[in-house]
Coordinates of C-alpha atoms in Angstrom, one line a residue:
Chain A
X1 CA -44.5 10.3 -7.7
X2 CA -48.1 8.7 -7.9
X3 CA -49.2 7.1 -11.0
X4 CA -51.4 9.7 -12.9
X5 CA -54.0 8.9 -15.4
X6 CA -54.1 12.3 -17.2
X7 CA -51.8 13.1 -19.8
X8 CA -50.7 16.6 -19.8
X9 CA -47.8 18.5 -20.7
X10 CA -47.4 19.5 -16.9
X11 CA -47.2 15.7 -16.1
X12 CA -44.4 15.3 -18.6
X13 CA -42.7 18.1 -17.4
X14 CA -42.7 17.1 -13.9
X15 CA -41.4 13.7 -15.0
X16 CA -38.6 15.0 -16.7
X17 CA -37.8 17.3 -13.7
X18 CA -38.1 14.1 -11.5
X19 CA -35.7 12.3 -13.9
X20 CA -33.3 15.1 -13.8
X21 CA -33.3 15.2 -9.9
X22 CA -32.4 11.4 -9.7
X23 CA -29.6 11.7 -12.2
X24 CA -28.2 14.7 -10.3
X25 CA -28.4 12.3 -7.1
X26 CA -26.8 9.5 -8.9
X27 CA -24.1 11.5 -10.4
X28 CA -23.1 12.9 -6.9
X29 CA -22.2 9.5 -5.8
X30 CA -18.9 9.1 -7.7
X31 CA -17.4 12.5 -9.2
X32 CA -14.2 10.7 -10.7
X33 CA -16.5 8.3 -12.7
X34 CA -17.0 8.7 -16.5
X35 CA -19.4 6.0 -17.9
X36 CA -21.8 6.7 -14.8
X37 CA -22.4 10.1 -16.1
X38 CA -22.4 8.8 -20.0
X39 CA -24.9 6.5 -18.8
X40 CA -27.2 9.0 -16.9
X41 CA -26.8 11.5 -20.0
X42 CA -28.0 8.9 -22.3
X43 CA -31.2 8.1 -20.3
X44 CA -31.9 11.8 -19.8
X45 CA -31.6 12.5 -23.5
X46 CA -33.5 9.7 -24.7
X47 CA -36.3 10.7 -22.3
X48 CA -36.3 14.1 -23.7
X49 CA -36.5 13.1 -27.2
X50 CA -39.2 10.8 -26.3
X51 CA -41.3 13.4 -24.5
X52 CA -40.4 15.9 -27.4
X53 CA -41.3 13.6 -30.3
X54 CA -44.4 11.7 -29.1
X55 CA -47.6 13.8 -29.1
X56 CA -49.4 11.0 -27.4
X57 CA -46.6 10.6 -24.5
X58 CA -47.8 10.6 -21.0
X59 CA -46.2 10.2 -17.6
X60 CA -46.5 6.3 -17.7
X61 CA -45.3 6.0 -21.3
X62 CA -42.2 8.3 -20.3
X63 CA -41.4 6.0 -17.4
X64 CA -41.5 2.8 -19.4
X65 CA -39.5 4.5 -22.1
X66 CA -36.8 5.4 -19.2
X67 CA -36.7 1.9 -17.9
X68 CA -36.3 0.5 -21.4
X69 CA -33.3 2.6 -22.0
X70 CA -31.9 1.6 -18.9
X71 CA -32.5 -2.1 -19.4
X72 CA -30.9 -1.6 -22.9
X73 CA -27.9 -0.2 -21.2
X74 CA -27.7 -3.1 -19.0
X75 CA -27.9 -5.6 -22.0
X76 CA -25.4 -3.9 -23.8
X77 CA -22.9 -3.8 -20.7
X78 CA -23.3 -7.5 -20.4
X79 CA -22.1 -8.0 -24.0
X80 CA -19.4 -5.3 -23.7
X81 CA -17.9 -6.7 -20.7
X82 CA -17.7 -10.3 -22.6
X83 CA -16.1 -8.3 -25.5
X84 CA -13.6 -6.8 -23.2
X85 CA -12.5 -10.1 -21.8
X86 CA -12.2 -11.7 -25.1
X87 CA -10.1 -8.8 -26.6
X88 CA -7.9 -8.9 -23.3
X89 CA -7.6 -12.7 -22.8
X90 CA -4.5 -13.0 -25.0
X91 CA -2.7 -11.1 -22.7
X92 CA -2.8 -13.6 -20.0
X93 CA -0.1 -16.3 -20.4
X94 CA -0.3 -19.9 -19.3
X95 CA 1.2 -20.1 -15.8
X96 CA 1.3 -16.3 -15.3
X97 CA 1.1 -14.3 -12.0
X98 CA -1.4 -11.6 -12.7
X99 CA -2.0 -8.8 -10.2
X100 CA -5.0 -6.7 -9.9
X101 CA -6.3 -3.8 -7.6
X102 CA -9.8 -3.0 -6.3
X103 CA -12.9 -4.8 -7.9
X104 CA -13.5 -4.2 -11.7
X105 CA -15.9 -7.7 -11.9
X106 CA -19.3 -8.7 -11.9
X107 CA -20.1 -6.9 -8.7
X108 CA -18.9 -3.7 -10.6
X109 CA -20.9 -3.9 -13.7
X110 CA -24.1 -5.3 -15.2
X111 CA -21.8 -7.9 -16.9
X112 CA -19.0 -9.9 -15.8
X113 CA -16.6 -7.0 -15.3
X114 CA -13.7 -5.5 -17.1
X115 CA -10.4 -6.4 -15.7
X116 CA -11.9 -9.6 -14.2
X117 CA -13.6 -10.2 -17.4
X118 CA -10.2 -10.7 -19.0
X119 CA -9.5 -13.2 -16.4
X120 CA -12.8 -15.0 -16.8
X121 CA -12.3 -15.2 -20.7
X122 CA -8.5 -16.4 -20.1
X123 CA -9.8 -19.2 -17.7
X124 CA -12.7 -20.0 -20.4
X125 CA -9.8 -20.5 -22.9
X126 CA -8.5 -23.2 -20.7
X127 CA -5.5 -21.3 -19.3
X128 CA -4.1 -21.9 -15.6
X129 CA -2.8 -18.8 -13.8
X130 CA -2.7 -17.1 -10.3
X131 CA -4.1 -13.9 -9.5
X132 CA -2.6 -11.8 -6.9
X133 CA -5.3 -9.4 -5.4
X134 CA -4.2 -6.0 -3.6
X135 CA -6.8 -5.9 -0.7
X136 CA -7.2 -2.2 -1.4
X137 CA -7.5 0.0 1.3
X138 CA -9.4 1.8 3.0
X139 CA -12.4 -0.2 1.8
X140 CA -10.9 -3.6 0.9
X141 CA -12.7 -4.0 -2.3
X142 CA -9.8 -6.5 -3.6
X143 CA -10.1 -8.7 -0.3
X144 CA -13.8 -8.6 -0.1
X145 CA -15.1 -8.5 -3.6
X146 CA -12.5 -9.4 -6.0
X147 CA -11.0 -12.3 -4.1
X148 CA -14.5 -13.7 -3.7
X149 CA -15.4 -13.4 -7.3
X150 CA -12.3 -15.2 -8.6
X151 CA -12.7 -17.9 -5.9
X152 CA -16.2 -18.3 -7.2
X153 CA -14.7 -18.9 -10.7
X154 CA -12.3 -21.5 -9.4
X155 CA -9.2 -19.3 -10.3
X156 CA -6.3 -19.5 -8.0
X157 CA -6.4 -16.1 -5.8
X158 CA -3.7 -14.8 -3.4
X159 CA -4.5 -11.5 -1.4
X160 CA -1.8 -9.2 -0.6
X161 CA -1.6 -6.1 1.5
X162 CA -1.3 -3.2 -1.0
X163 CA 2.3 -2.3 0.3
X164 CA 3.4 -5.8 -0.8
X165 CA 2.8 -5.4 -4.7
X166 CA 6.2 -3.9 -5.4
X167 CA 8.1 -6.7 -3.6
X168 CA 6.1 -9.3 -5.5
X169 CA 7.0 -7.9 -8.7
X170 CA 10.7 -7.5 -7.7
X171 CA 10.5 -11.3 -6.7
X172 CA 9.3 -12.0 -10.2
X173 CA 5.8 -13.3 -9.3
X174 CA 4.1 -10.8 -11.3
X175 CA 4.0 -11.3 -15.1
X176 CA 1.1 -8.7 -15.7
X177 CA -1.2 -6.1 -13.9
X178 CA -4.8 -5.5 -15.0
X179 CA -7.0 -3.0 -13.4
X180 CA -10.2 -1.2 -14.3
X181 CA -10.5 2.5 -14.8
X182 CA -13.0 5.1 -13.9
X183 CA -12.2 7.8 -16.4
X184 CA -9.8 8.0 -19.0
X185 CA -8.7 11.3 -20.5
X186 CA -8.2 12.0 -24.2
X187 CA -4.5 11.3 -24.1
X188 CA -5.0 8.0 -22.2
X189 CA -4.1 9.2 -18.8
X190 CA -6.6 7.0 -16.8
X191 CA -8.1 7.6 -13.2
X192 CA -8.6 4.4 -11.2
X193 CA -8.6 3.2 -7.4
X194 CA -6.0 4.9 -5.2
X195 CA -2.9 3.0 -5.4
X196 CA -3.1 2.1 -9.2
X197 CA -0.7 5.0 -9.9
X198 CA 2.0 3.4 -7.8
X199 CA 1.3 0.1 -9.4
X200 CA 2.2 1.6 -12.8
X201 CA 5.5 3.1 -11.5
X202 CA 6.4 -0.3 -10.1
X203 CA 5.2 -2.1 -13.0
X204 CA 7.7 0.2 -15.4
X205 CA 10.5 -0.2 -12.8
X206 CA 10.1 -4.1 -13.1
X207 CA 9.2 -4.4 -16.8
X208 CA 6.0 -5.9 -16.0
X209 CA 3.1 -4.9 -18.6
X210 CA 0.3 -2.8 -17.3
X211 CA -3.1 -3.1 -18.7
X212 CA -6.3 -1.1 -18.2
X213 CA -9.6 -2.8 -19.0
X214 CA -12.4 -0.5 -19.4
X215 CA -15.6 0.0 -21.6
X216 CA -15.3 2.9 -24.4
X217 CA -17.8 4.9 -22.4
X218 CA -15.0 5.4 -19.7
X219 CA -13.0 7.8 -22.3
X220 CA -13.9 11.4 -21.7
X221 CA -12.6 13.2 -24.5
X222 CA -13.6 16.4 -23.0
X223 CA -10.7 16.2 -20.6
X224 CA -7.1 16.6 -22.3
X225 CA -5.1 14.9 -19.7
X226 CA -5.3 13.0 -16.4
X227 CA -4.5 16.4 -14.5
X228 CA -8.0 17.8 -15.1
X229 CA -9.8 14.8 -13.5
X230 CA -11.4 15.6 -10.4
X231 CA -10.3 13.3 -7.5
X232 CA -12.9 12.2 -5.0
X233 CA -11.9 12.8 -1.3
X234 CA -13.2 10.4 1.2
X235 CA -14.0 10.6 5.0
X236 CA -11.2 10.5 7.8
X237 CA -13.2 7.5 9.7
X238 CA -12.8 4.9 6.7
X239 CA -8.9 5.1 7.6
X240 CA -9.5 5.7 11.4
X241 CA -11.9 2.8 12.1
X242 CA -11.7 -0.5 10.8
X243 CA -15.3 -2.4 11.0
X244 CA -16.1 -1.0 14.6
X245 CA -12.5 -0.9 15.8
X246 CA -10.6 2.2 15.9
X247 CA -7.2 2.0 14.6
X248 CA -5.7 5.4 14.8
X249 CA -5.6 7.8 17.7
X250 CA -8.6 10.4 18.2
X251 CA -7.9 13.5 16.3
X252 CA -5.2 12.5 14.2
X253 CA -5.4 14.0 10.6
X254 CA -6.1 11.7 7.5
X255 CA -5.7 12.2 4.0
X256 CA -7.7 9.9 1.6
X257 CA -8.3 10.6 -1.9
X258 CA -10.2 7.5 -3.5
X259 CA -8.5 7.8 -6.7
X260 CA -5.2 8.6 -8.7
X261 CA -4.3 9.1 -12.1
X262 CA -2.1 6.7 -14.2
X263 CA -0.2 8.5 -17.0
X264 CA -0.8 7.1 -20.4
X265 CA 3.1 6.4 -21.0
X266 CA 2.8 3.9 -18.3
X267 CA -0.2 2.0 -19.7
X268 CA 1.0 -0.8 -22.0
X269 CA -2.4 -1.0 -23.5
X270 CA -6.0 -0.1 -22.9
X271 CA -8.4 -2.8 -23.4
X272 CA -11.8 -2.0 -24.6
X273 CA -15.0 -3.6 -26.2
X274 CA -14.0 -2.2 -29.5
X275 CA -10.6 -3.4 -29.6
X276 CA -7.2 -2.8 -27.7
X277 CA -5.2 0.5 -27.8
X278 CA -1.4 -0.4 -27.5
X279 CA 0.8 2.4 -26.1
X280 CA -2.2 4.7 -25.8
X281 CA -2.2 8.4 -27.1
X282 CA -4.8 10.9 -28.3
X283 CA -4.5 9.9 -31.9
X284 CA -5.1 6.1 -31.5
X285 CA -7.9 6.7 -28.8
X286 CA -9.7 9.2 -31.2
X287 CA -9.5 6.8 -33.9
X288 CA -10.8 3.7 -31.8
X289 CA -13.8 6.0 -30.7
X290 CA -14.6 7.0 -34.3
X291 CA -15.0 3.4 -35.3
X292 CA -18.1 2.1 -33.4
X293 CA -16.8 -1.7 -32.8
Chain M
X1 CA 14.5 -21.0 38.5
X2 CA 14.6 -20.9 42.3
X3 CA 17.2 -18.8 44.1
X4 CA 20.0 -20.9 45.3
X5 CA 22.5 -20.2 48.1
X6 CA 25.2 -22.8 47.4
X7 CA 27.8 -21.5 44.5
X8 CA 28.7 -24.6 42.6
X9 CA 29.8 -25.1 39.1
X10 CA 26.9 -27.1 38.5
X11 CA 24.9 -23.9 39.4
X12 CA 26.6 -21.7 37.3
X13 CA 26.5 -24.1 34.0
X14 CA 22.8 -24.3 34.8
X15 CA 22.6 -20.7 34.8
X16 CA 24.1 -20.3 31.6
X17 CA 22.1 -23.0 29.9
X18 CA 18.9 -21.2 31.0
X19 CA 20.4 -17.8 29.8
X20 CA 21.1 -19.7 26.3
X21 CA 17.6 -20.9 26.1
X22 CA 16.0 -17.4 26.8
X23 CA 18.2 -16.0 24.2
X24 CA 17.1 -18.6 21.8
X25 CA 13.5 -17.9 22.7
X26 CA 14.0 -14.0 22.1
X27 CA 16.0 -14.7 19.0
X28 CA 13.0 -16.7 17.5
X29 CA 10.8 -13.7 17.6
X30 CA 12.3 -11.9 14.8
X31 CA 14.7 -13.6 12.2
X32 CA 15.1 -10.3 10.1
X33 CA 16.3 -8.2 13.0
X34 CA 20.1 -7.8 13.5
X35 CA 20.4 -5.5 16.6
X36 CA 18.2 -7.9 18.3
X37 CA 20.6 -10.9 17.9
X38 CA 23.6 -8.4 18.7
X39 CA 22.1 -7.5 21.9
X40 CA 21.5 -11.4 22.9
X41 CA 25.2 -12.2 21.7
X42 CA 26.5 -9.2 23.7
X43 CA 24.8 -10.6 27.1
X44 CA 25.7 -13.9 26.5
X45 CA 29.3 -13.3 25.9
X46 CA 29.4 -11.1 28.8
X47 CA 27.8 -13.8 31.1
X48 CA 30.0 -16.3 29.9
X49 CA 33.4 -14.1 30.4
X50 CA 32.2 -13.4 33.9
X51 CA 31.6 -17.1 34.6
X52 CA 35.1 -18.1 33.4
X53 CA 36.8 -15.2 35.0
X54 CA 35.6 -14.8 38.6
X55 CA 36.3 -17.9 40.9
X56 CA 33.8 -16.4 43.5
X57 CA 31.0 -16.4 40.9
X58 CA 27.8 -18.0 41.9
X59 CA 24.4 -18.1 40.6
X60 CA 22.8 -15.0 42.2
X61 CA 26.0 -13.1 41.2
X62 CA 25.8 -14.1 37.6
X63 CA 22.2 -13.3 37.5
X64 CA 23.0 -9.7 38.7
X65 CA 25.8 -9.4 36.2
X66 CA 23.4 -10.2 33.0
X67 CA 21.0 -7.6 34.4
X68 CA 23.8 -4.9 34.8
X69 CA 24.6 -5.8 31.1
X70 CA 21.2 -5.6 29.8
X71 CA 20.6 -2.3 31.9
X72 CA 23.9 -1.0 30.3
X73 CA 22.7 -1.7 26.7
X74 CA 19.6 0.0 27.7
X75 CA 21.2 3.1 28.8
X76 CA 23.7 3.0 25.5
X77 CA 20.3 2.7 23.5
X78 CA 18.7 5.8 25.1
X79 CA 22.0 7.8 24.2
X80 CA 22.3 6.2 20.9
X81 CA 18.7 7.3 19.9
X82 CA 19.3 10.7 20.7
X83 CA 22.5 10.9 18.7
X84 CA 20.8 9.6 15.8
X85 CA 18.2 12.1 16.2
X86 CA 20.8 14.9 16.4
X87 CA 22.6 13.4 13.5
X88 CA 19.7 13.3 11.1
X89 CA 17.7 16.5 12.4
X90 CA 19.3 18.7 9.8
X91 CA 17.5 16.7 6.9
X92 CA 14.2 17.8 7.8
X93 CA 13.8 21.3 6.6
X94 CA 11.3 24.0 7.9
X95 CA 7.8 23.3 6.4
X96 CA 8.7 19.9 5.0
X97 CA 6.1 17.1 4.6
X98 CA 7.9 14.0 5.8
X99 CA 6.9 10.4 5.0
X100 CA 7.5 7.3 7.6
X101 CA 6.5 3.8 7.6
X102 CA 5.7 1.3 10.3
X103 CA 7.0 2.4 14.0
X104 CA 10.6 3.4 14.5
X105 CA 10.0 5.4 17.8
X106 CA 10.3 5.2 21.5
X107 CA 7.8 2.1 21.3
X108 CA 10.3 0.0 19.2
X109 CA 13.5 1.1 21.1
X110 CA 14.7 2.0 24.7
X111 CA 15.2 5.5 23.8
X112 CA 13.2 8.0 21.6
X113 CA 13.6 5.8 18.5
X114 CA 15.6 6.0 15.1
X115 CA 13.3 7.5 12.4
X116 CA 11.1 9.3 15.0
X117 CA 14.1 10.5 16.9
X118 CA 15.2 12.4 14.0
X119 CA 11.7 14.3 14.0
X120 CA 11.7 14.9 17.6
X121 CA 15.3 16.4 17.4
X122 CA 14.1 18.6 14.6
X123 CA 11.2 19.7 16.4
X124 CA 13.3 20.4 19.6
X125 CA 15.4 22.4 17.1
X126 CA 12.3 24.6 16.8
X127 CA 11.2 23.6 13.3
X128 CA 7.7 23.1 12.1
X129 CA 6.8 20.5 9.9
X130 CA 4.2 17.6 8.9
X131 CA 4.7 14.1 9.2
X132 CA 2.6 11.6 6.9
X133 CA 2.5 8.1 8.3
X134 CA 1.7 5.0 6.1
X135 CA -0.8 2.9 8.2
X136 CA 1.3 -0.1 7.5
X137 CA -0.6 -3.1 7.0
X138 CA -1.1 -5.9 8.1
X139 CA -0.6 -4.8 11.6
X140 CA -1.2 -0.9 11.4
X141 CA 2.0 -0.1 13.3
X142 CA 1.8 3.3 11.6
X143 CA -1.6 4.1 12.5
X144 CA -1.5 2.7 16.0
X145 CA 1.9 3.6 17.3
X146 CA 3.7 6.1 15.3
X147 CA 0.6 8.5 14.8
X148 CA 0.2 8.3 18.5
X149 CA 4.1 9.1 19.3
X150 CA 3.9 11.9 17.2
X151 CA 0.5 13.3 18.4
X152 CA 1.7 13.1 21.9
X153 CA 5.0 15.1 20.8
X154 CA 2.8 17.8 19.4
X155 CA 4.0 17.1 15.8
X156 CA 1.5 17.7 13.0
X157 CA 0.4 14.2 11.8
X158 CA -1.7 12.7 8.9
X159 CA -2.3 9.3 8.6
X160 CA -2.5 7.6 5.3
X161 CA -3.1 4.2 3.7
X162 CA 0.0 2.6 2.2
X163 CA -1.1 2.8 -1.4
X164 CA -1.6 6.4 -1.2
X165 CA 2.1 7.4 -0.5
X166 CA 3.0 7.4 -4.3
X167 CA 0.3 9.8 -5.2
X168 CA 1.4 12.0 -2.4
X169 CA 5.0 12.2 -3.8
X170 CA 3.5 12.9 -7.3
X171 CA 1.9 15.7 -5.9
X172 CA 4.7 17.1 -4.3
X173 CA 3.5 16.8 -0.7
X174 CA 6.6 14.7 0.4
X175 CA 10.2 16.3 0.8
X176 CA 11.8 13.3 2.4
X177 CA 11.1 10.0 3.7
X178 CA 12.8 8.6 6.9
X179 CA 12.2 4.9 8.0
X180 CA 14.1 2.6 10.5
X181 CA 15.8 -0.6 9.4
X182 CA 16.0 -4.1 10.8
X183 CA 19.1 -5.3 9.1
X184 CA 21.6 -3.7 6.9
X185 CA 23.8 -5.7 4.8
X186 CA 27.7 -4.7 4.4
X187 CA 26.9 -3.1 0.8
X188 CA 23.9 -0.8 2.5
X189 CA 20.9 -2.8 1.5
X190 CA 18.5 -2.5 4.1
X191 CA 15.8 -4.7 5.2
X192 CA 12.8 -3.0 6.8
X193 CA 9.1 -3.4 7.2
X194 CA 7.1 -4.7 3.9
X195 CA 6.4 -1.7 1.9
X196 CA 9.4 0.2 2.5
X197 CA 11.0 -1.2 -0.9
X198 CA 8.3 0.3 -2.8
X199 CA 8.6 3.6 -1.1
X200 CA 12.2 3.8 -2.1
X201 CA 11.3 3.1 -5.8
X202 CA 8.9 5.9 -5.7
X203 CA 11.3 8.2 -4.0
X204 CA 13.7 7.8 -6.9
X205 CA 10.9 8.2 -9.3
X206 CA 9.8 11.5 -7.7
X207 CA 13.4 13.0 -6.8
X208 CA 12.4 12.5 -2.9
X209 CA 15.5 11.9 -0.6
X210 CA 15.1 8.5 1.1
X211 CA 16.6 8.1 4.6
X212 CA 17.4 5.1 6.7
X213 CA 17.8 6.0 10.5
X214 CA 19.2 3.0 12.6
X215 CA 21.8 2.1 15.1
X216 CA 25.1 0.7 13.8
X217 CA 24.3 -2.5 15.5
X218 CA 22.0 -2.8 12.5
X219 CA 24.8 -3.5 10.3
X220 CA 25.3 -7.2 9.5
X221 CA 28.8 -7.4 7.9
X222 CA 28.4 -11.0 7.6
X223 CA 25.9 -10.5 4.9
X224 CA 27.2 -9.1 1.6
X225 CA 24.1 -7.9 0.1
X226 CA 20.4 -7.7 0.9
X227 CA 19.5 -10.9 -1.1
X228 CA 20.9 -13.1 1.7
X229 CA 18.8 -11.5 4.5
X230 CA 16.1 -14.0 5.8
X231 CA 12.4 -12.5 5.4
X232 CA 10.1 -13.7 8.0
X233 CA 6.7 -14.7 6.6
X234 CA 3.4 -14.0 8.8
X235 CA 0.3 -16.0 9.2
X236 CA -2.7 -15.4 6.7
X237 CA -5.1 -14.4 9.3
X238 CA -3.2 -10.9 10.0
X239 CA -4.4 -10.1 6.5
X240 CA -7.8 -12.0 6.4
X241 CA -8.9 -10.8 9.7
X242 CA -9.1 -7.2 10.9
X243 CA -9.5 -6.9 14.6
X244 CA -12.4 -9.6 14.9
X245 CA -13.8 -8.9 11.5
X246 CA -13.3 -11.2 8.5
X247 CA -12.3 -9.3 5.6
X248 CA -11.5 -11.9 3.0
X249 CA -13.3 -15.2 2.1
X250 CA -12.6 -18.4 3.8
X251 CA -9.8 -20.3 2.1
X252 CA -8.5 -17.9 0.1
X253 CA -4.7 -17.7 -0.2
X254 CA -2.5 -15.1 1.4
X255 CA 1.1 -14.2 0.9
X256 CA 2.4 -11.9 3.6
X257 CA 6.1 -11.3 3.9
X258 CA 6.8 -8.9 6.9
X259 CA 10.0 -7.3 5.5
X260 CA 11.5 -6.3 2.1
X261 CA 14.8 -4.9 1.2
X262 CA 15.7 -1.7 -0.2
X263 CA 18.7 -1.3 -2.4
X264 CA 21.8 0.7 -1.3
X265 CA 21.6 2.8 -4.5
X266 CA 18.0 4.0 -3.6
X267 CA 19.0 5.1 0.0
X268 CA 20.0 8.7 0.1
X269 CA 21.8 8.3 3.5
X270 CA 21.9 5.9 6.5
X271 CA 21.6 7.8 9.6
X272 CA 23.4 6.3 12.6
X273 CA 24.7 7.4 16.1
X274 CA 28.4 7.3 14.8
X275 CA 27.4 9.6 11.9
X276 CA 25.7 9.6 8.5
X277 CA 26.5 7.5 5.6
X278 CA 25.5 9.4 2.1
X279 CA 25.0 7.2 -0.8
X280 CA 26.0 4.2 1.2
X281 CA 28.4 1.5 -0.2
X282 CA 30.6 -1.2 1.7
X283 CA 33.6 0.8 1.8
X284 CA 32.0 3.9 3.6
X285 CA 30.0 1.6 5.9
X286 CA 33.3 -0.5 6.8
X287 CA 35.0 2.9 7.5
X288 CA 32.1 4.1 9.5
X289 CA 32.2 0.8 11.8
X290 CA 36.1 0.7 12.1
X291 CA 35.7 4.2 14.1
X292 CA 33.8 4.2 17.4
X293 CA 31.8 7.1 17.3

């Protein structure tokens, strides 16, 4: 959209329509996510209020306002990530083996991440521990991103294949599991990268505490339980090909859900920037969200 | 070793020594396996008996005898695989979803396999069903080999990443799990490809029957329980690289056990060529092995 000098109602309406379109496009990237929608909604609402309440508003000032709001969200995210880390660091004991899945670090947030922030803050507090990272098929965010982030931070990191996690727990190598979440229902059921559900079952089997670290904007109180969370399906070729290499026969079927849902009863605690919800349930979550931390 | 005409005791001794060395080399390929050792032992014992009992034996006749014994094992394996399939086919119900892990088919045996033989025989009996195949990281035997074998046989096949299996069970898509085994202890604990242990825990959680299909030569009665089974560790680059593509940062640690051990209590039945052992335990297994089927 070209910069326009004249401030007319038509210009503003066009600007808001363009913003709406951009938000729709960004929202289509990840149907399972919650705080993506939260951020888009916040920017849209703020732009509408701005346009409605400022008689002097023109397209240029609207755009500046939208950028300001986005920058404010970014700054809040940096701070929020740090507070999630501070609130969770106590769950990492000296000498512990920690397991994580996918990427919930600086590469996935504006700040130092959610699950990884807990590790960064534990390290900041002087603790030594080892992090086992599920490589996280099909897209290998664990091997490619999380392992790199932890290595850069000087934390001991060991990559494993996803199917090894249960056997590591059985051998007593894992003292805690910490992952992020993409959407958390009102009752505490949490959607996260495919494979997280299985980890939560293994964790219960082996008495390993299972933590979710996520900003409070991940809660979606409009959704009562995890069964209502939409699960994004991914294309077959992410499984059938690896880099350029074909790894399964032509024409073979593939089923590839990008997320699964961990039940609240299998979550030891949800670590947010507002505080920690142990043994999460609808009542405790509602209470956390009522009190702005 | 060059073909030699003269039949001397030295020749025979050299032949047996060469056989011993070859057996050692083959045994080093897979420390977790059981029926590999069983077959090598059988060939060696047979060669020694041949050399000791035939005054007319020479190197050439010894070599022919070894080949004959190997061919006999091969023929027995073909027959045995078929009988495993026949004994297990009843566990596949019409319209079922079956999950398997790694490769236990014609590419892994002299015959039509063990776990896959059960599927081939169920299909032979006219049943329609779908097989979900774990891709089986790090070496992807499921995606590369099992998917291909099932596709060739005209069985409906869907490849999934290993970390999706638990979520499929949660959704009710899996009615039975059937895998092979590399070694089974006297009490029924069974070593198989890494990831099998986790499947067995998921199976219990979701009330999905879990079957092991294996020849009776897989039992190792010298080992009381699974804790004594040696677990082969694999090299880091199988996880760090994928085809030629690097997927984890340089210098990052990797832990890669090739096998894990499923506990007997989580195995619904062990399907062998001699019959089926339901809820396996030491007594039932000893009984099966006493009666040659």
